[in-house]
mmCIF file of C-alpha atoms in Angstrom:
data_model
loop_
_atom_site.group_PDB
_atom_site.id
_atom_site.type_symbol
_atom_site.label_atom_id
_atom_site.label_comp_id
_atom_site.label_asym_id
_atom_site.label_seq_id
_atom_site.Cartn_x
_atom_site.Cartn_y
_atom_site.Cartn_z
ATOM 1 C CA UNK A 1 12.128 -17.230 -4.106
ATOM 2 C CA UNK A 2 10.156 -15.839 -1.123
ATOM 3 C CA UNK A 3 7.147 -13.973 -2.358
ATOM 4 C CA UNK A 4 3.588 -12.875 -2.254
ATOM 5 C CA UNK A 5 1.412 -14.772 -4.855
ATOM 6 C CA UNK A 6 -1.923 -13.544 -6.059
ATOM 7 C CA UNK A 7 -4.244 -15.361 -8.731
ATOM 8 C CA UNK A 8 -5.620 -14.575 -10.923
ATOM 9 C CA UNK A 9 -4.111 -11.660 -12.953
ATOM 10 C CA UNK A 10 -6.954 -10.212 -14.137
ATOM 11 C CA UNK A 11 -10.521 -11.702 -13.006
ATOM 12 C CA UNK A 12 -13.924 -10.467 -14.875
ATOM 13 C CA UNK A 13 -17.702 -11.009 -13.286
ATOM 14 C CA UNK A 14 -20.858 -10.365 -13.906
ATOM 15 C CA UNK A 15 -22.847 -8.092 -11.403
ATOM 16 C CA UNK A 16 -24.398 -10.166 -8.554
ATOM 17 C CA UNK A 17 -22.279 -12.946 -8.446
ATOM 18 C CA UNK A 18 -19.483 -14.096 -5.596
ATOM 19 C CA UNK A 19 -16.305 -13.912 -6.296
ATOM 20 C CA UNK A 20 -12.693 -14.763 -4.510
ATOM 21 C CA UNK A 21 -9.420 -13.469 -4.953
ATOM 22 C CA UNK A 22 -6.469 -15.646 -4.428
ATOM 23 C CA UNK A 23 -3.461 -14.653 -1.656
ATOM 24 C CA UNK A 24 -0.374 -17.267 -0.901
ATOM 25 C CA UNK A 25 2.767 -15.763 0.567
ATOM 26 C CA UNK A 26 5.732 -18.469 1.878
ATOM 27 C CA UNK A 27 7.143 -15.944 3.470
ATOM 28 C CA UNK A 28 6.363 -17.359 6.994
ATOM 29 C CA UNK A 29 5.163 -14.077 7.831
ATOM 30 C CA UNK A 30 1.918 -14.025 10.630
ATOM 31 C CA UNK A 31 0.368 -10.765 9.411
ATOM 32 C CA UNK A 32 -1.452 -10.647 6.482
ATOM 33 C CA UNK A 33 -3.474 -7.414 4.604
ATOM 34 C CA UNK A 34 -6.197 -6.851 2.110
ATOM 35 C CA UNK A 35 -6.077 -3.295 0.259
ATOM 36 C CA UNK A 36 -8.216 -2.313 -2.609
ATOM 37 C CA UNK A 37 -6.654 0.898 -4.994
ATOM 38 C CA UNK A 38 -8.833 2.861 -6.898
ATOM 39 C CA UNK A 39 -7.336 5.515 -8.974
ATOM 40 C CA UNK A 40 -6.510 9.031 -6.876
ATOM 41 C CA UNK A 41 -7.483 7.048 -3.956
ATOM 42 C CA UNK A 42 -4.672 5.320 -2.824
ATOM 43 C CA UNK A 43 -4.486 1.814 -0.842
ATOM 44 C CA UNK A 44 -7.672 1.477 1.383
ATOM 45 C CA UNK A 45 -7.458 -1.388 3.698
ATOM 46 C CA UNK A 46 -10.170 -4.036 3.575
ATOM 47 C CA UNK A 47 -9.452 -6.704 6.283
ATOM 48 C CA UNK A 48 -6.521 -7.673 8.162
ATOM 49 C CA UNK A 49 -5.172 -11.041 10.325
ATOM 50 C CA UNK A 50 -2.313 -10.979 12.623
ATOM 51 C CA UNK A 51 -2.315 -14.176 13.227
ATOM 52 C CA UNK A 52 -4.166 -17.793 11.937
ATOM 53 C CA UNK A 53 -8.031 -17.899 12.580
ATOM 54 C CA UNK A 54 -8.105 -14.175 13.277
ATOM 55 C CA UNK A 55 -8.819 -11.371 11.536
ATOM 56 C CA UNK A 56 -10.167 -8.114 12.128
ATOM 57 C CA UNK A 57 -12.078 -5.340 9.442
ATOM 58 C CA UNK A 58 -10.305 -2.457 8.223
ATOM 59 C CA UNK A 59 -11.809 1.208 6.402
ATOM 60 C CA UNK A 60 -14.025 -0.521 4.004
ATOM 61 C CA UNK A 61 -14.813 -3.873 4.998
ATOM 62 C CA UNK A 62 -18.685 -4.121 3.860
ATOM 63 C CA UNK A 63 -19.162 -6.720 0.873
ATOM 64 C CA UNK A 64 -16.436 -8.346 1.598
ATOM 65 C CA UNK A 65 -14.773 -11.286 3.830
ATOM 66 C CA UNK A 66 -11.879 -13.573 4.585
ATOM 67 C CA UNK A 67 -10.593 -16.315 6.127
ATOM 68 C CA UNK A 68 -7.398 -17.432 7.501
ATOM 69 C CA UNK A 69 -7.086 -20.889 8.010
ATOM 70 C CA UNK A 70 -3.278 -21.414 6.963
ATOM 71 C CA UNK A 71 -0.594 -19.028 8.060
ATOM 72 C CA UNK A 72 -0.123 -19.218 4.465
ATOM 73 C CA UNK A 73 -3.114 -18.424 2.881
ATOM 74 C CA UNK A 74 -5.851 -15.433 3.202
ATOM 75 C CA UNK A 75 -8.106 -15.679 0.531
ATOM 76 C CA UNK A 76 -10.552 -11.978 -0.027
ATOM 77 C CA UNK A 77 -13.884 -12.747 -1.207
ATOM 78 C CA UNK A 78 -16.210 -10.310 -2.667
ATOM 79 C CA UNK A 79 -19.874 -10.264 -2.144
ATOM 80 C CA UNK A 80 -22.485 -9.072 -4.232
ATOM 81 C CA UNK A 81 -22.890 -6.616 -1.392
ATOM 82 C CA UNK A 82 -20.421 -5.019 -2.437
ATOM 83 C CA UNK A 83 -21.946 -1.833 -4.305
ATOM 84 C CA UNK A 84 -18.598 -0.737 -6.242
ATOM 85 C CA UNK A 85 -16.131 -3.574 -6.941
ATOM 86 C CA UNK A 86 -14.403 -2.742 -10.102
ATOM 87 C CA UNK A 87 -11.152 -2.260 -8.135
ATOM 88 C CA UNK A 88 -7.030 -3.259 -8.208
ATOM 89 C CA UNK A 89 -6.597 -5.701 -5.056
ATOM 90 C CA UNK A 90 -3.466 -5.777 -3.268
ATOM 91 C CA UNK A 91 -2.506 -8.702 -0.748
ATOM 92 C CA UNK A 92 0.322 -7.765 1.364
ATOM 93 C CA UNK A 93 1.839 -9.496 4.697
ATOM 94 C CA UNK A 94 4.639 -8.414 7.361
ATOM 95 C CA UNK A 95 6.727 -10.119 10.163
ATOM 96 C CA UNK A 96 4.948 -9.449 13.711
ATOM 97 C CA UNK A 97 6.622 -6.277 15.088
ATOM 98 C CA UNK A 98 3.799 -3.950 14.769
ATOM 99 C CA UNK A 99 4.239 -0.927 12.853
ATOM 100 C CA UNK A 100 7.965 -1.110 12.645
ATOM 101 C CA UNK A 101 8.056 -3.771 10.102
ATOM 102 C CA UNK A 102 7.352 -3.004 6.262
ATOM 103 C CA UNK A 103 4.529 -4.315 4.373
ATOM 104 C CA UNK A 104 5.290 -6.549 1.534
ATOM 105 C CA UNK A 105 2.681 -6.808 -1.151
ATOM 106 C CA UNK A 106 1.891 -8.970 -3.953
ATOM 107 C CA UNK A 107 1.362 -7.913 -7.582
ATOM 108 C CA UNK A 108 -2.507 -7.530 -7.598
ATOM 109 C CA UNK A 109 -5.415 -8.624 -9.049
ATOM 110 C CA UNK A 110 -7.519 -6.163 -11.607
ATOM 111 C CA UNK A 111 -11.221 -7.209 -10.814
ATOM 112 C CA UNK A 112 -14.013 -5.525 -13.455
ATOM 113 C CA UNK A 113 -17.495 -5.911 -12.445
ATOM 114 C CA UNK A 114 -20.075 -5.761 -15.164
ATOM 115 C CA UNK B 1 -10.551 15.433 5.300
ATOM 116 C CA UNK B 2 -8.214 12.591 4.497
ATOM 117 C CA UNK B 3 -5.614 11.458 7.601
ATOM 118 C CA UNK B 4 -2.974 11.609 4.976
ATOM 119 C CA UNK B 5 -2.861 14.089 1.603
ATOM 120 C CA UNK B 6 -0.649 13.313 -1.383
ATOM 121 C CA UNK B 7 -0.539 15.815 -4.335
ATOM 122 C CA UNK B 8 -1.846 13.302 -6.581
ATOM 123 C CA UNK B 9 0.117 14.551 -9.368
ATOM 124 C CA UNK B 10 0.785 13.915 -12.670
ATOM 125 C CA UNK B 11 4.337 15.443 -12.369
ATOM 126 C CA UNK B 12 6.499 15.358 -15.723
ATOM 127 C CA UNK B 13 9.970 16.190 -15.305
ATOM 128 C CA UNK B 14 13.027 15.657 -17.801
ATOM 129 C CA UNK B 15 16.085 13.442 -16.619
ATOM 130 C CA UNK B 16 18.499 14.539 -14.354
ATOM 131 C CA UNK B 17 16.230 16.701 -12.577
ATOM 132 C CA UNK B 18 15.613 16.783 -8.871
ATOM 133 C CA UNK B 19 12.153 15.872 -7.944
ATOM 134 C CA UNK B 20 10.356 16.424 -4.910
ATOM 135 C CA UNK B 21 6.879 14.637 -3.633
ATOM 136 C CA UNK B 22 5.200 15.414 -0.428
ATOM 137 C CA UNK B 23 2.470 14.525 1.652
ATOM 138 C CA UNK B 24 1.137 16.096 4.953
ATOM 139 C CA UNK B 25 -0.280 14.438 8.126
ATOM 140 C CA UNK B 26 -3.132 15.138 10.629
ATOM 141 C CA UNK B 27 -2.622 12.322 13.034
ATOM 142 C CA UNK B 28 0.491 13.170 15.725
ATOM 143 C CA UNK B 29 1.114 9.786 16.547
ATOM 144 C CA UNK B 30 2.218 8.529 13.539
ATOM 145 C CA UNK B 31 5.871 7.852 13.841
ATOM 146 C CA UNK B 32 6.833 5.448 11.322
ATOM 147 C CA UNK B 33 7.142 6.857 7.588
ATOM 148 C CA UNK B 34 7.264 5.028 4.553
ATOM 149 C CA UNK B 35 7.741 5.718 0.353
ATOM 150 C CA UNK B 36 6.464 3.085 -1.815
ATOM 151 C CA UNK B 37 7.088 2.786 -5.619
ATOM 152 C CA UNK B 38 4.623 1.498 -7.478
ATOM 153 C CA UNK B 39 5.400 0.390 -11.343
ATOM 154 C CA UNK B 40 2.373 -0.130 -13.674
ATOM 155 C CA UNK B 41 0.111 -3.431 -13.127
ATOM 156 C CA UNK B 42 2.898 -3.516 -10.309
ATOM 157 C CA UNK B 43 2.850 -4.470 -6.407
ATOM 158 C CA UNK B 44 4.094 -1.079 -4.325
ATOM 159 C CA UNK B 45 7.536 -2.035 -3.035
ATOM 160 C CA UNK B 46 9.093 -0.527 -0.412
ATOM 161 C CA UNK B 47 12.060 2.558 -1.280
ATOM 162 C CA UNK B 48 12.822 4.014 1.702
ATOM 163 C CA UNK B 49 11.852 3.418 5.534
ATOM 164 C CA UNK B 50 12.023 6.230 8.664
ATOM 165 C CA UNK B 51 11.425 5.956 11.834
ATOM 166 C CA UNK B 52 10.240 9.871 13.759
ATOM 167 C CA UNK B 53 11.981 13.034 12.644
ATOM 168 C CA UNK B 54 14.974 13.282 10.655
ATOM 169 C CA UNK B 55 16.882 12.829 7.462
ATOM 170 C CA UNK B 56 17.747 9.182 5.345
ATOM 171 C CA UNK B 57 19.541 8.998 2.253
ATOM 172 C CA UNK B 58 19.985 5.877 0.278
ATOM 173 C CA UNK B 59 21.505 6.182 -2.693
ATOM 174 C CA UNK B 60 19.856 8.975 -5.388
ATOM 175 C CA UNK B 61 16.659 8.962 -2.733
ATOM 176 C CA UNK B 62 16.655 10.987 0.657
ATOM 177 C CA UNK B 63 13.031 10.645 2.733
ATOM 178 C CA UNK B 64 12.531 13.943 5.550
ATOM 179 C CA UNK B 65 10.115 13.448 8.226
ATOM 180 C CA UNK B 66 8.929 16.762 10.111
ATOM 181 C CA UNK B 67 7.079 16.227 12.584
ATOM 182 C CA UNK B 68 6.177 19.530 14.009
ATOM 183 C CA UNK B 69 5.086 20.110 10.743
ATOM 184 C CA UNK B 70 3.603 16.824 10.145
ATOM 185 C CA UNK B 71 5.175 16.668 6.469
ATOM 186 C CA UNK B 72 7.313 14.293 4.737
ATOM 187 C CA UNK B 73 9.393 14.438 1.503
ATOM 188 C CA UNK B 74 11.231 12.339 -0.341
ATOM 189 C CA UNK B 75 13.634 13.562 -3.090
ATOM 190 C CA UNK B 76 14.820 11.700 -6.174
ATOM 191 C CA UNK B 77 18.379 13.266 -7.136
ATOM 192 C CA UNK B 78 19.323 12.823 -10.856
ATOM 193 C CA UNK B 79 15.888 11.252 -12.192
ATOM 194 C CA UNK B 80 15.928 8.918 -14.835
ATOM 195 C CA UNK B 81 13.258 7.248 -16.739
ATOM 196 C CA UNK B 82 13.189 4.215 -14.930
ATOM 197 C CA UNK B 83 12.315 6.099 -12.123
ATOM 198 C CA UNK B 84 8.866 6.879 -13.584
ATOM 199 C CA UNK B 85 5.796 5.281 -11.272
ATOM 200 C CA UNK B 86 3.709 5.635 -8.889
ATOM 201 C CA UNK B 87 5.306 6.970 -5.387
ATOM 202 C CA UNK B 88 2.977 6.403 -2.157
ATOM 203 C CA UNK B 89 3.939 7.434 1.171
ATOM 204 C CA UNK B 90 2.856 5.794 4.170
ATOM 205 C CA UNK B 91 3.287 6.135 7.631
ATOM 206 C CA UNK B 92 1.639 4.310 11.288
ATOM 207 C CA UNK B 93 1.933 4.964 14.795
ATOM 208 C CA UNK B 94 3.581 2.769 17.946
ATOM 209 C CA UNK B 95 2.504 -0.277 19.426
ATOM 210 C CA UNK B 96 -0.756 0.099 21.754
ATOM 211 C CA UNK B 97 -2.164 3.077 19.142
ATOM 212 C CA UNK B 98 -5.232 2.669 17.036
ATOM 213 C CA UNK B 99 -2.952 2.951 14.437
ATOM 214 C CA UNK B 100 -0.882 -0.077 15.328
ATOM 215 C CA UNK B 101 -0.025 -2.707 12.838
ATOM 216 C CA UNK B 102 -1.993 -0.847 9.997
ATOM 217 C CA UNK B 103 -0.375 1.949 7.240
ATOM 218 C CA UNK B 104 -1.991 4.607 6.274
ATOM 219 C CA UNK B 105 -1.524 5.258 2.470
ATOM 220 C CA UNK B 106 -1.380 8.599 0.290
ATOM 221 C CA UNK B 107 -2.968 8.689 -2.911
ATOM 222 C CA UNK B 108 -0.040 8.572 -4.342
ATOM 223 C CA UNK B 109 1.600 10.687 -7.154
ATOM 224 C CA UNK B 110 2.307 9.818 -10.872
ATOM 225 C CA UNK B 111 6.146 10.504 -11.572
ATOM 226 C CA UNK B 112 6.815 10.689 -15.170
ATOM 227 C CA UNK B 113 11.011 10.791 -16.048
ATOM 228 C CA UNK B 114 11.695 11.812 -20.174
ATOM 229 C CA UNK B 115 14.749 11.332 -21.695
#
């Protein structure tokens, strides 16, 4: 089955350290999203890449960064810069047609800071 | 003030009722409209999709886009409990825009069906 995959589930750090979130899709898709949810804040986007080697920041891209060295992979990592990371993190990725194509996300990773 | 404002809820209705969630717009070139639903420890997944002004019905769910008003809607005829989540809406604007290639999310409201 085509899909989004993020690992782990659930992922639990202490305060200061790195840490990086997980994002495979084999959906052949070229686009691929970051979004962190807090609660009554919906989806805020992080980073983005449209295509391989490429990405660009979103809203709240400070603490964190990426990579995207296989169409196939975009792995989010998150800094100890980042001053509030206690978050739900959503991969997502689309087919290239700009904003007429729908975003298809993953099921998240739960991230608590301590 | 937010680009896009979503009554964040919670809204508890019983089954079979109509329900109605909303969220207004202050960017005018926005022209594609989404509605996610978004189950517990869930991904959102995509419900329905509209492109500019206009009506789409799919099923029990119909999605309104008015843009002079820059509101959406989308209404859930004859809820049932397994229609209980988390409904975003979404929307971004045309190739070339600032917008472009990027959604803009709601906060999203908290649906609850009983039986």
């Amino acid at each position: 089955d085509g899909g989004i995959t993020q690992s782990p589930k659930y992922l639990f750090r202490k305060e200061g350290q790195n840490v990086t979130l997980s994002c495979e899709q084999n959906l052949n898709h070229d686009a691929m999203y970051w979004y962190r949810q807090d609660p009554g804040q919906g989806l805020r986007l992080i980073y983005y890449s449209q295509i391989v080697n490429d990405f660009q920041k979103g809203d709240i891209a400070e603490g964190y960064s990426v990579s995207r060295e296989k169409k196939e992979s975009f792995p989010l990592t998150v800094t100890s810069a980042q001053k509030n990371p206690t978050a739900f993190y959503l991969c997502a990725s689309k087919t290239p047609g700009g904003s007429s194509s729908p975003l298809h996300f993953g099921n998240g990773t739960r991230l608590t800071v301590t | 003030q937010k680009e896009v404002e979503q009554d964040p809820g919670p809204l508890s209705v019983p089954e079979g009722a109509i329900v109605s969630l909303n969220c207004t717009y202050s960017n005018s070139a926005f022209q594609y409209f989404m509605w996610y639903r978004q189950y517990s420890r869930k991904g959102p997944e995509l419900l329905m999709y509209t492109y500019s002004s206009g009506n789409k019905e799919d099923g029990r769910f119909t999605a309104q886009v008015d843009k002079s008003s820059k509101y959406i809607s989308l209404f859930i005829r004859d809820s049932q409990p397994s229609d209980s989540a988390t409904y975003l809406c979404a929307m971004s604007g045309p190739p070339g825009g600032t917008s472009y290639g990027k959604l803009t999310f709601g906060q999203g409201t908290i649906l609850t069906v009983h039986p």
